Short mmCIF file of C-alpha atoms in Angstrom, two decimals:
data_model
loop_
_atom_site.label_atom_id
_atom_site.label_comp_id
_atom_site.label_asym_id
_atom_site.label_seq_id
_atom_site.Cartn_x
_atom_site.Cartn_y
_atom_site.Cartn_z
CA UNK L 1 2.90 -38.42 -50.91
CA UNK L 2 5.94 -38.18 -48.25
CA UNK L 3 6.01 -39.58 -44.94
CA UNK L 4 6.81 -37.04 -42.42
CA UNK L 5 7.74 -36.19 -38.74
CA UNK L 6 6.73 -32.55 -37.32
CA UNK L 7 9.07 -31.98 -34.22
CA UNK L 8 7.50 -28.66 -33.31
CA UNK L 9 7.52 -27.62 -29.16
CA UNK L 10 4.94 -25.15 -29.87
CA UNK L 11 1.58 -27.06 -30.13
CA UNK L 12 -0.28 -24.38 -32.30
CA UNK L 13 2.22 -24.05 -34.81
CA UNK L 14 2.79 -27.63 -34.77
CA UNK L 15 -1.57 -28.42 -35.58
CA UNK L 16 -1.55 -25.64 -37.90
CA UNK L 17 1.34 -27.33 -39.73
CA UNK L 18 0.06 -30.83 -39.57
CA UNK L 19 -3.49 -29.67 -41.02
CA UNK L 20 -1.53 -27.81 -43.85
CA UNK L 21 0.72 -31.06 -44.51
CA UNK L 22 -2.17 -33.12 -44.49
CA UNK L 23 -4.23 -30.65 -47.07
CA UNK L 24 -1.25 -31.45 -49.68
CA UNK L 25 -1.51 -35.14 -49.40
CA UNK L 26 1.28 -35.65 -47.06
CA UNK L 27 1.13 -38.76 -44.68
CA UNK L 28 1.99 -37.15 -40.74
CA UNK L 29 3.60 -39.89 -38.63
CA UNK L 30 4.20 -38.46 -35.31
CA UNK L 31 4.08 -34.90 -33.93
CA UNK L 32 6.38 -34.71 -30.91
CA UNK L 33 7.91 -32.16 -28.60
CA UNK L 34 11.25 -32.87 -27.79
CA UNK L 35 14.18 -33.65 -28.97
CA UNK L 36 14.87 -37.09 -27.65
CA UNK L 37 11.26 -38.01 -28.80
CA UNK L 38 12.33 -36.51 -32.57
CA UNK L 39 15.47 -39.02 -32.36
CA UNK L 40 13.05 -42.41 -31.11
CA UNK L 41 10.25 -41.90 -33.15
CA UNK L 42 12.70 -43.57 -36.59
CA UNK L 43 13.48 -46.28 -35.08
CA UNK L 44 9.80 -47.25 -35.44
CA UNK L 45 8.71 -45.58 -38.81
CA UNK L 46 11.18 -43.95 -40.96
CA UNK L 47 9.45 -40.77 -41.84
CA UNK L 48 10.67 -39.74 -45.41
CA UNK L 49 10.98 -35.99 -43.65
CA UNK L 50 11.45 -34.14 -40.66
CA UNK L 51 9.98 -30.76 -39.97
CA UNK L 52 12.93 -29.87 -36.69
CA UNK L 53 11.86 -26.22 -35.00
CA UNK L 54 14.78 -25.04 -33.57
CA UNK L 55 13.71 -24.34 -29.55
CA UNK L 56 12.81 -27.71 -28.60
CA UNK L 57 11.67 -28.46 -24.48
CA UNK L 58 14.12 -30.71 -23.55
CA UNK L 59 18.08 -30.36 -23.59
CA UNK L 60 18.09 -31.46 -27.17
CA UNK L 61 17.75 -28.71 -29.23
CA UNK L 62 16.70 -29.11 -33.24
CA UNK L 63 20.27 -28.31 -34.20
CA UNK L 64 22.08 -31.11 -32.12
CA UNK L 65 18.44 -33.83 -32.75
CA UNK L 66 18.99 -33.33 -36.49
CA UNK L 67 22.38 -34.02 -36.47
CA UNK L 68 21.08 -37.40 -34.61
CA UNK L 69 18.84 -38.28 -36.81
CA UNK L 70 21.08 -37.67 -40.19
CA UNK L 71 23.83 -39.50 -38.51
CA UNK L 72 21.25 -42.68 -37.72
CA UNK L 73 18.69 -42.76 -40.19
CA UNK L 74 20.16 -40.69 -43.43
CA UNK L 75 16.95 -38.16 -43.24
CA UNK L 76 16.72 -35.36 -45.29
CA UNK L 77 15.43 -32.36 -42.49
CA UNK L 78 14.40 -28.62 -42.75
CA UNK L 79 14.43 -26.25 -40.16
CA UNK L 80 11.67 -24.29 -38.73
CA UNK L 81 12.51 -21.16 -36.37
CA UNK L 82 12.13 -17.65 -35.38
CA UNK L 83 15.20 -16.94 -35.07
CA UNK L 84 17.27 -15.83 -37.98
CA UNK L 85 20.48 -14.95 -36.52
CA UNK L 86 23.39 -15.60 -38.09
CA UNK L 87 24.96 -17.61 -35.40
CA UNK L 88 22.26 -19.87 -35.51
CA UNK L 89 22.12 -20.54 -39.58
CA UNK L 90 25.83 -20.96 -39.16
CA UNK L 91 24.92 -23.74 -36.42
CA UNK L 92 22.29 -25.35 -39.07
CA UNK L 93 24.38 -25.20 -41.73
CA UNK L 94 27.14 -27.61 -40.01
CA UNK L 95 24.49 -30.38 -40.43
CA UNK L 96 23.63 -29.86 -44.19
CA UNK L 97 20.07 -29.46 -43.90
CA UNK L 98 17.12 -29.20 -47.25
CA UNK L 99 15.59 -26.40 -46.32
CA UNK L 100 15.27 -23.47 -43.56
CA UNK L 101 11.68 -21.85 -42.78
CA UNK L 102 11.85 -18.71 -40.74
CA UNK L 103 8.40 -18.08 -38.92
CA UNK L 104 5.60 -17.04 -39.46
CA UNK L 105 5.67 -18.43 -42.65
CA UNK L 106 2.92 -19.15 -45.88
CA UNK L 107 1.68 -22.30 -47.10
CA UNK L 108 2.77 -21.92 -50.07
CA UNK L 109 6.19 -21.28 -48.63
CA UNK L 110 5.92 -24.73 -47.04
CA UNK L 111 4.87 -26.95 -50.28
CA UNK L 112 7.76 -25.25 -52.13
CA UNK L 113 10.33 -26.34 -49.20
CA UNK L 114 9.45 -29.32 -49.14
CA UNK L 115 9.03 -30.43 -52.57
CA UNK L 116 12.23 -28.94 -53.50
CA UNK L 117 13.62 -31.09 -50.00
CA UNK L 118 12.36 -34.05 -51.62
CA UNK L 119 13.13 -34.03 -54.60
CA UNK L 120 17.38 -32.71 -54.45
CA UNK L 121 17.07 -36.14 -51.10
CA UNK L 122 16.09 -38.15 -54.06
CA UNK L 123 18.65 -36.72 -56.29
CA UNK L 124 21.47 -37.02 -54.12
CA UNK L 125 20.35 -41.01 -53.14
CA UNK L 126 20.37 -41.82 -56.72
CA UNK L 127 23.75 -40.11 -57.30
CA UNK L 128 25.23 -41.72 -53.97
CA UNK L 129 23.72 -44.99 -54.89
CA UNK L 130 25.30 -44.84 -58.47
CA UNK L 131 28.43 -43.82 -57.13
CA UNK L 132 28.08 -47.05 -54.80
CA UNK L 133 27.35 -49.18 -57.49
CA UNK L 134 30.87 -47.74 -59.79
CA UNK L 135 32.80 -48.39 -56.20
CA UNK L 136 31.53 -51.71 -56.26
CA UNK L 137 32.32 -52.13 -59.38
CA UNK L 138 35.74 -50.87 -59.59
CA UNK L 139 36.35 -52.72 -56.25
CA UNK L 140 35.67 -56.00 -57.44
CA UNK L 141 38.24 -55.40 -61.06
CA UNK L 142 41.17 -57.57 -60.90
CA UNK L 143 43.22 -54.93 -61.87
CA UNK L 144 45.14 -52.33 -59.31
CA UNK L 145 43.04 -49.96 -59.74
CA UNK L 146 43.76 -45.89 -58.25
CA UNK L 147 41.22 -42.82 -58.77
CA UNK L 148 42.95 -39.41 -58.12
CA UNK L 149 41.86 -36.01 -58.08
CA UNK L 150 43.11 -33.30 -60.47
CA UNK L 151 46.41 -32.49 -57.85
CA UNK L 152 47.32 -36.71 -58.14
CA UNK L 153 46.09 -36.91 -54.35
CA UNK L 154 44.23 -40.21 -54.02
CA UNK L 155 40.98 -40.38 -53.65
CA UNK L 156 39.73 -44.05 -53.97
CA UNK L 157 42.26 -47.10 -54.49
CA UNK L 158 40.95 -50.99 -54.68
CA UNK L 159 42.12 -54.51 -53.19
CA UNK L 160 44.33 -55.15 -55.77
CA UNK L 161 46.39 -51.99 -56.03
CA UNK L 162 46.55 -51.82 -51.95
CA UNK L 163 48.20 -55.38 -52.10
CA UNK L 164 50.46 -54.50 -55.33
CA UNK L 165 51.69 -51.14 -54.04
CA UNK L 166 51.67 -52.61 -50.50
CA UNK L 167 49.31 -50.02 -49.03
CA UNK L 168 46.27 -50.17 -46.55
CA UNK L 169 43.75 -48.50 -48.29
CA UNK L 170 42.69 -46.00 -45.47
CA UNK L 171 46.33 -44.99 -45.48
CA UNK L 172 46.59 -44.57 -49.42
CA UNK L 173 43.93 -42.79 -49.47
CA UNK L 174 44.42 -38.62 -49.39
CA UNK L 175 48.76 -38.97 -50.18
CA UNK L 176 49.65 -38.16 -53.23
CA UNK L 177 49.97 -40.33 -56.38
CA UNK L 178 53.87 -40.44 -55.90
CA UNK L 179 53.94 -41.70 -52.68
CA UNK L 180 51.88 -44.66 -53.36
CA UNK L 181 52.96 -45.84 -56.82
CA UNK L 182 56.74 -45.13 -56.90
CA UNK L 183 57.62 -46.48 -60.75
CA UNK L 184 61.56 -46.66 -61.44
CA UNK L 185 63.23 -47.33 -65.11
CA UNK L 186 63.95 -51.07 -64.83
CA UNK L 187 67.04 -50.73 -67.08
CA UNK L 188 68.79 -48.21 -65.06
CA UNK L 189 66.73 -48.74 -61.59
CA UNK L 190 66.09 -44.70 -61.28
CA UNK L 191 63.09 -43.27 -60.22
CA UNK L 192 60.71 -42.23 -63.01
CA UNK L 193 58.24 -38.91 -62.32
CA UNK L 194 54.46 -39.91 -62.40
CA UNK L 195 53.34 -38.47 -65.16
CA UNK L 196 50.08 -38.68 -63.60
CA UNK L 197 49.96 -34.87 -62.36
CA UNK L 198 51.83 -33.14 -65.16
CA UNK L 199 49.22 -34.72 -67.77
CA UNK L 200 46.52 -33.18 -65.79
CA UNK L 201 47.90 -29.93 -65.55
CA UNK L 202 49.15 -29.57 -68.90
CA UNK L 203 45.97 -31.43 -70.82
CA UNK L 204 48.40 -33.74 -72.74
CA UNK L 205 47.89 -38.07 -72.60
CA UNK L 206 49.06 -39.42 -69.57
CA UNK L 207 51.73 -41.78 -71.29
CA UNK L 208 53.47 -44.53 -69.40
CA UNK L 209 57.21 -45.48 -69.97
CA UNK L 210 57.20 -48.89 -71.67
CA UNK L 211 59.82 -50.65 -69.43
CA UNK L 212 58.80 -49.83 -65.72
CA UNK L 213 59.08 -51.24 -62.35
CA UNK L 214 56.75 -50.48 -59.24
CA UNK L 215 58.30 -49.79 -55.78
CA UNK L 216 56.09 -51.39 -53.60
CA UNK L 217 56.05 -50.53 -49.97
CA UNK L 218 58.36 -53.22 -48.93
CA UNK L 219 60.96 -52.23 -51.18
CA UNK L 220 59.33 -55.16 -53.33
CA UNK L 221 60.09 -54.44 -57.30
CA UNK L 222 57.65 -55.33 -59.65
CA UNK L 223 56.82 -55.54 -63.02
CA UNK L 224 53.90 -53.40 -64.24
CA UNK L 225 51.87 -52.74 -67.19
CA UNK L 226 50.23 -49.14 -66.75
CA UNK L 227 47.14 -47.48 -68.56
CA UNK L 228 45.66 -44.18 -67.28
CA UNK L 229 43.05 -42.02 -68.52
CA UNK L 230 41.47 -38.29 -67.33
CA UNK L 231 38.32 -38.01 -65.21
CA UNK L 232 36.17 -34.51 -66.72
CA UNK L 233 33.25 -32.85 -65.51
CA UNK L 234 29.92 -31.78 -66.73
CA UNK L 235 31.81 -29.16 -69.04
CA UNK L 236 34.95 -31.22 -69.87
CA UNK L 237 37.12 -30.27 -67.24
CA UNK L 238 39.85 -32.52 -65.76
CA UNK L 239 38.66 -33.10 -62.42
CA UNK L 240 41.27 -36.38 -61.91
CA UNK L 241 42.44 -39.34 -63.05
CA UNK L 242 41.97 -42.83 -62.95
CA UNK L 243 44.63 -45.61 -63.65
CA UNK L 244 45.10 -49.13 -63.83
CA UNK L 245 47.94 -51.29 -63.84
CA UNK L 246 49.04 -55.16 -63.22
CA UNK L 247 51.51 -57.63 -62.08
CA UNK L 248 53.23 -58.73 -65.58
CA UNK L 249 55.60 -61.17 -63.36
CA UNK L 250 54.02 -63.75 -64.94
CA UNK L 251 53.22 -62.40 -68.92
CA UNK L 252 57.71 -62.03 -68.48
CA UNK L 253 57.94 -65.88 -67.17
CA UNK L 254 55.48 -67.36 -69.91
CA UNK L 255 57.57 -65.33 -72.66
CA UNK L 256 60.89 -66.70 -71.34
CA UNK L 257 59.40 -70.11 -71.33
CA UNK L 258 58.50 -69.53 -75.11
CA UNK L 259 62.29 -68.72 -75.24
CA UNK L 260 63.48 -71.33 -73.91
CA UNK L 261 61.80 -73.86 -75.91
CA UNK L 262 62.08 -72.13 -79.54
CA UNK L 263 65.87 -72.21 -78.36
CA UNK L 264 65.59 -76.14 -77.61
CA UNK L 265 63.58 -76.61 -80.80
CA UNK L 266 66.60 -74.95 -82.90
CA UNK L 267 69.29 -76.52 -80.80
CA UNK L 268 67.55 -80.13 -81.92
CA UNK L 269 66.53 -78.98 -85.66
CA UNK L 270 70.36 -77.61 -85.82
CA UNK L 271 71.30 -81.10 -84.52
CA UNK L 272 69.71 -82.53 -86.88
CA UNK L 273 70.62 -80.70 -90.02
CA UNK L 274 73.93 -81.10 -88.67
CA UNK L 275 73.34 -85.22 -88.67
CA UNK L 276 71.57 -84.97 -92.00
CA UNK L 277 74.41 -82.80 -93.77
CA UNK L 278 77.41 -85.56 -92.33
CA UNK L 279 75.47 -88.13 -94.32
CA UNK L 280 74.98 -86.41 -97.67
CA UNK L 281 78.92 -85.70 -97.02
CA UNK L 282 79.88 -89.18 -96.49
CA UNK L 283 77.97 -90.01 -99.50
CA UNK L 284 78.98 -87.16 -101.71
CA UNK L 285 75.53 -86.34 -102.76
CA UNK L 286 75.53 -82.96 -102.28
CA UNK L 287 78.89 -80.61 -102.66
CA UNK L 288 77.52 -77.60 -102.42
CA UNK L 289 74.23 -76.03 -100.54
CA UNK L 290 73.00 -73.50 -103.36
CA UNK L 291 71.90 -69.79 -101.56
CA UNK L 292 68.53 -69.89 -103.43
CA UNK L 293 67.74 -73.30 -102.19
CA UNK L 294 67.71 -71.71 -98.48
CA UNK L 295 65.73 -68.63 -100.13
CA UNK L 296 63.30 -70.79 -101.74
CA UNK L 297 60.73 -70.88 -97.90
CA UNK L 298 61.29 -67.47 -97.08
CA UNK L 299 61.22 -64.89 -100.37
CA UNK L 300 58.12 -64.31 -102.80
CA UNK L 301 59.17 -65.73 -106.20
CA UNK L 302 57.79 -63.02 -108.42
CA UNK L 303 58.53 -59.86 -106.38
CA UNK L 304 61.55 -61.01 -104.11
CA UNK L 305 60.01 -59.55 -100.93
CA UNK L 306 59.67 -62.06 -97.95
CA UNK L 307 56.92 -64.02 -98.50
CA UNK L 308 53.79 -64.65 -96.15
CA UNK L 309 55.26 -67.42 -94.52
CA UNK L 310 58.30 -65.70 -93.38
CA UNK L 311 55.70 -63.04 -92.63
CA UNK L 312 53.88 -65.17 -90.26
CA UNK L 313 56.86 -66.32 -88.09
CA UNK L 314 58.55 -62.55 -87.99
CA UNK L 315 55.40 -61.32 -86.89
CA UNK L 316 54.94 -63.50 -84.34
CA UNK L 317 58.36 -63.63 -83.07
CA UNK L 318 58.76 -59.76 -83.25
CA UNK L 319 54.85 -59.62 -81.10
CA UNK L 320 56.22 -61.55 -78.20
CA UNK L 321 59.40 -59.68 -78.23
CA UNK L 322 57.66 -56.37 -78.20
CA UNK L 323 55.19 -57.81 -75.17
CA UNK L 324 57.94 -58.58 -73.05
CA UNK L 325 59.19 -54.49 -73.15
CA UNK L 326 55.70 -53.33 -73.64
CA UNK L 327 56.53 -51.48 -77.02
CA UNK L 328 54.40 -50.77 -80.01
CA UNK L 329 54.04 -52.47 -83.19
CA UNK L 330 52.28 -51.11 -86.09
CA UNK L 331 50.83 -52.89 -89.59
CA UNK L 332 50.40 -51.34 -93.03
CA UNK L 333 48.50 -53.52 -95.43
CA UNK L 334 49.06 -52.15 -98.79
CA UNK L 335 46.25 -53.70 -101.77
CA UNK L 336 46.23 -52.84 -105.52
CA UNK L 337 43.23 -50.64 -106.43
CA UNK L 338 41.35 -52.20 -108.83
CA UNK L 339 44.15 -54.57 -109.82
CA UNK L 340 41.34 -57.16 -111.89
CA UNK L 341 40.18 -54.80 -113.91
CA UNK L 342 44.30 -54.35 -114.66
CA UNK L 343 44.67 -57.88 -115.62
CA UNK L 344 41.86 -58.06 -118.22
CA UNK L 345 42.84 -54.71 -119.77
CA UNK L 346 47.21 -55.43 -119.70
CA UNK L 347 47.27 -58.76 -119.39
CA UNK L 348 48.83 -60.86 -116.96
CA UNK L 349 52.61 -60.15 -117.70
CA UNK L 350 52.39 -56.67 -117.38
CA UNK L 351 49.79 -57.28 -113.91
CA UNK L 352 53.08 -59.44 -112.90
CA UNK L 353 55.55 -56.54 -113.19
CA UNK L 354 53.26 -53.71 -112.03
CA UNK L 355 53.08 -56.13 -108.75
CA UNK L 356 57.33 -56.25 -108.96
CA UNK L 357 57.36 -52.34 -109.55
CA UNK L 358 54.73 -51.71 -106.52
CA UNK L 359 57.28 -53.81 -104.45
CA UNK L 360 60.24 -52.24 -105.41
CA UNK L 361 58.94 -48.63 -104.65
CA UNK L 362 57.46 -50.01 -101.11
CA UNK L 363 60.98 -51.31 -100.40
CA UNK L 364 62.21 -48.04 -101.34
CA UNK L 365 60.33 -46.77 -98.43
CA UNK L 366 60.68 -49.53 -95.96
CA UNK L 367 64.33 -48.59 -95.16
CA UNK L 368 65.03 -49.71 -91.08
CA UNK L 369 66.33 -53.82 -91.00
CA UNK L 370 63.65 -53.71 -88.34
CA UNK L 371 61.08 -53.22 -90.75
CA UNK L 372 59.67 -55.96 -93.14
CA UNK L 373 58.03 -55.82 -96.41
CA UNK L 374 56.44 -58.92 -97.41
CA UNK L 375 54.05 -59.88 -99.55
CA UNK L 376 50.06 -61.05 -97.66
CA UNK L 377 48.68 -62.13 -100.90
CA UNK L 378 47.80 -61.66 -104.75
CA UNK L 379 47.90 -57.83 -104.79
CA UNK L 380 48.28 -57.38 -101.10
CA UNK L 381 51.51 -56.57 -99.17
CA UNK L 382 51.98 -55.96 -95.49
CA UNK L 383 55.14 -53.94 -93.96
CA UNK L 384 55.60 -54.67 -89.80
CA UNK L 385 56.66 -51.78 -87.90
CA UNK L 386 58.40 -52.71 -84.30
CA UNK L 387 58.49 -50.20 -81.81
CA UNK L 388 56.56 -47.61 -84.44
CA UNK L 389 53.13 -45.62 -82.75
CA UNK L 390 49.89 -45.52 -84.99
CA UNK L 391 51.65 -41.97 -86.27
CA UNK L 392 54.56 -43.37 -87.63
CA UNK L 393 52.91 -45.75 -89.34
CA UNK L 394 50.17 -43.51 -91.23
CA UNK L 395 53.40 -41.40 -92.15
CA UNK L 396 54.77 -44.03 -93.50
CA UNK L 397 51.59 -45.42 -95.61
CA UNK L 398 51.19 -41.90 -96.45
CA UNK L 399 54.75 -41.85 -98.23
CA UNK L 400 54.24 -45.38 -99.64
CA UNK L 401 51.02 -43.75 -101.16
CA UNK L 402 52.92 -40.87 -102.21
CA UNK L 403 56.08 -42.81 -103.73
CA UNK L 404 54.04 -44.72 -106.04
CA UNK L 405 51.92 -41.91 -107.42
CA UNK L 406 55.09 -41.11 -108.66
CA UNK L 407 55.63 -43.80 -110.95
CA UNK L 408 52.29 -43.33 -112.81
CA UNK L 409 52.14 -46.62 -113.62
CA UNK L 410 49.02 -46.00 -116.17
CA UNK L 411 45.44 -47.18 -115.40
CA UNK L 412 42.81 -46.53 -117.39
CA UNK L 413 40.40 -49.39 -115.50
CA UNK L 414 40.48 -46.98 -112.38
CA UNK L 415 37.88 -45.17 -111.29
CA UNK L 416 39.73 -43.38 -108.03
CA UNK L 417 42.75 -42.26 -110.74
CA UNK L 418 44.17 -42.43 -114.00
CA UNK L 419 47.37 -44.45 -112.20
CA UNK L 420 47.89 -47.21 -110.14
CA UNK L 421 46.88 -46.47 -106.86
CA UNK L 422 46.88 -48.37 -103.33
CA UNK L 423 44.95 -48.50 -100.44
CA UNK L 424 46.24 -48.86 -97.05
CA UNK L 425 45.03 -49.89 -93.49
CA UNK L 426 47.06 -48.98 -90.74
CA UNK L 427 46.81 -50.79 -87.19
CA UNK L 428 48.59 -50.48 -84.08
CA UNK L 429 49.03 -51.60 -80.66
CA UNK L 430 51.30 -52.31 -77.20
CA UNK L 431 51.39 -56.23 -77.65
CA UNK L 432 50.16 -58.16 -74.53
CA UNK L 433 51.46 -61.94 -74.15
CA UNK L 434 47.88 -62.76 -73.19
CA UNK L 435 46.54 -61.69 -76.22
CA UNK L 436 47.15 -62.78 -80.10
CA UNK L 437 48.93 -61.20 -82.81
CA UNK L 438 45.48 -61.59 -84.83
CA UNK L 439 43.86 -59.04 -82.93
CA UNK L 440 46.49 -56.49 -85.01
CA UNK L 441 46.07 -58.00 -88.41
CA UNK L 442 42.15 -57.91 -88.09
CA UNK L 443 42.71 -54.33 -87.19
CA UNK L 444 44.44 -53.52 -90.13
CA UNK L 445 42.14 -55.42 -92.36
CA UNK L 446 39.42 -53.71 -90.75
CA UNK L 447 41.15 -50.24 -91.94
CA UNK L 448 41.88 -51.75 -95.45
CA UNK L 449 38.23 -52.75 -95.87
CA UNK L 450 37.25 -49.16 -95.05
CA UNK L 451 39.74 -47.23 -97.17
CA UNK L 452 38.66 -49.31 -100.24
CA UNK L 453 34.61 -48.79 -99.23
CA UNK L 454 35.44 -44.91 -99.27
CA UNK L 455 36.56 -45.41 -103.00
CA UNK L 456 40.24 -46.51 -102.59
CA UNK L 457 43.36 -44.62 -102.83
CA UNK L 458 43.56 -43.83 -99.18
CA UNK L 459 44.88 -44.46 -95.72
CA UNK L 460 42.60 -45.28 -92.39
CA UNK L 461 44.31 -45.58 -89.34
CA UNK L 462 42.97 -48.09 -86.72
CA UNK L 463 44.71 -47.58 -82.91
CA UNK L 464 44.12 -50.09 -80.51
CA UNK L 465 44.64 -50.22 -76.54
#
């Protein structure tokens, strides 16, 4: 049972107590008099309670001991007293105590106190300790990391986001979100509203601009990539918000490294074409350079779509490019519903032009230069989507879906439909230069796999980030 410290100046009260206590299984410490006694006796033995009367005999009274003791020891304390004015409570209240006994009072009255004391002490240590333990471990995150409340006033901010938004923490802490990260366009250098506070107040994502700049203290303008989320209560309030954001100085200087030497590798492959093209002059071998010969690496024979090599190298180029302004890039992989059972009952010739057909009406679709249709594989094709959200690009699988439904290309090996159907997994993402281009493409083959589990003829959406 508890530990506990009676700090009683009656010495009646204070036995009669003690041999109640002791009846419950309680463990009594000490028994003292006085308030500077109360405030000693912890140093020793920390009780795990203190019984505080009010009217003590020295110049310490309860009120001003227990406010000792909380402030030194972290002891959870109920008052005992007969007075119940309302000057005094107010007094008692100021130091947050676990309970408050007017005398005379029951036994009974006494075991309920203090098992309720107990038990909200070890309540509020566990909920302080786990606290702790997220501070710690939000502390310790590489990332500038800022907690606000739900009016974007700051209410915890780490190491790394002091130093980045040139801060002292102490200082940060308490001003409002605006104050502390200032974020400007980086294109036209003006200052962009956090939308920290309005996303809160309106319940809508908080959503980033994808070309920013922080302000730091110093005047100091930096880079930043920015992610924030809401903080919700018990009943799914927003309470705050929590955000974290880093230096990209050096993502921008690897990707214009990358630059530079794809631009020295096609400087010295164009220098060497060039060397290789003066000797088939000078020897008249070759008059002319035929169009399809260049076309021959880069488009798909059978459906003339760009092929999965000039897949590969657009999508990697157009990932970096996207990293570098933060942007999204979306996938659709389009496959062929039951495209075997196709072959064996039309043959391979007609397989070959239902596979020319499905391109053409997925070109149809694909309009934007940015875009690109290629084809991934036997019945699979994949369109890239720069600078297109995870919405843009189920609408577009969706009308890709929709577009060849209206061929009715016949198929009576289906089980999903009596045409020729697709399936299509869409993926997409903010590209990081730290991260790989195959984190996208598993996504989307993750959403493929799904759609043609649930039967085929279908689009699942996968949104990373």
């Amino acid at each position: 049972m508890a530990k506990i410290l009676i700090v009683e100046n009656e010495m009646l009260v204070a036995w009669h107590i003690q041999e109640a206590l002791e009846k419950l299984g309680h463990n009594i410490i000490a028994s003292v008099t006085s308030g500077m006694e109360a405030i000693q006796v912890p140093a020793a033995i920390k009780p795990d309670l203190v019984l505080m009367d009010i009217q003590l005999e020295d110049n310490f009274d309860g009120i001003a001991a227990a406010k000792e003791i909380h402030d030194r020891y972290d002891i959870p304390i109920i008052y005992l007293t007969a007075h119940a004015d309302e000057e005094t409570l107010q007094r008692a209240l100021k130091t947050n105590p676990f309970g408050y006994l007017i005398k005379p009072f029951q036994e009974k009255q006494l075991h309920i106190t203090i098992t309720i004391a107990l038990h909200r002490y070890q309540l509020e240590k566990y909920l302080e300790d786990t606290k702790q333990q997220l501070v710690n471990t939000i502390t310790s995150v590489r990332d500038a990391t800022i907690a606000t409340d739900y009016k974007g006033y700051i209410t915890f901010i780490n190491s790394a986001a002091a130093a980045l938004t040139g801060w002292h923490k102490k200082k940060a802490i308490g001003k409002n979100i605006n104050q502390v990260l200032t974020i400007i366009n980086r294109k036209t250098q003006q200052e962009i509203e956090n939308p920290v506070v309005k996303g809160m107040q309106r319940g809508i994502n908080i959503k980033f601009p994808n070309s920013c700049l922080l302000v730091a203290r110093n005047g100091k303008k930096i880079p930043i990539r920015e992610t924030a989320a809401f903080i919700r209560n018990g009943d799914g309030e927003i309470v705050g918000s929590i955000l974290v954001f880093q230096d990209i100085t050096k993502h921008q200087q690897i990707y214009a490294t990358r630059q530079q030497q794809e631009f020295d590798l096609l400087k010295t492959s164009a220098t060497k074409v060039g060397s290789i093209a003066s000797q088939l002059e000078s020897s008249q071998a070759v008059a002319v350079v035929k169009p399809e010969m260049l076309s021959i690496a880069f488009v798909d024979n059978l459906t003339k779509v760009a092929n999965r090599r000039y897949f590969d190298n657009y999508f990697k180029r157009e990932w970096n490019k996207l990293a570098q302004g933060e942007a999204p890039l979306s996938l659709v992989l389009c496959d062929l519903d039951f495209f075997k059972a196709f072959n064996q009952i039309y043959g391979y010739q007609a397989g070959n032009d239902c596979l020319k057909k499905v391109a053409s009406a997925i070109r149809q679709v694909v309009e934007s230069p940015e875009n690109l249709l290629a084809r991934y594989g036997g019945k699979e094709f994949v369109v890239v989507l720069p600078n297109i959200r995870v919405t843009g690009g189920m609408w577009l699988a969706q009308k890709i879906r929709a577009r060849l439904k209206q061929l009715k290309l016949t198929h009576v090996g289906s089980t999903v439909n009596n045409y020729v159907t697709l399936s299509l997994g869409v993926a997409s993402m903010v590209p990081h230069l730290d991260s790989s281009p195959t984190i996208l493409m598993a996504a989307a083959k993750e959403a493929l796999a799904q759609a043609k589990a649930e039967g085929g003829d279908r689009v699942i959406i996968r949104e990373l980030n």
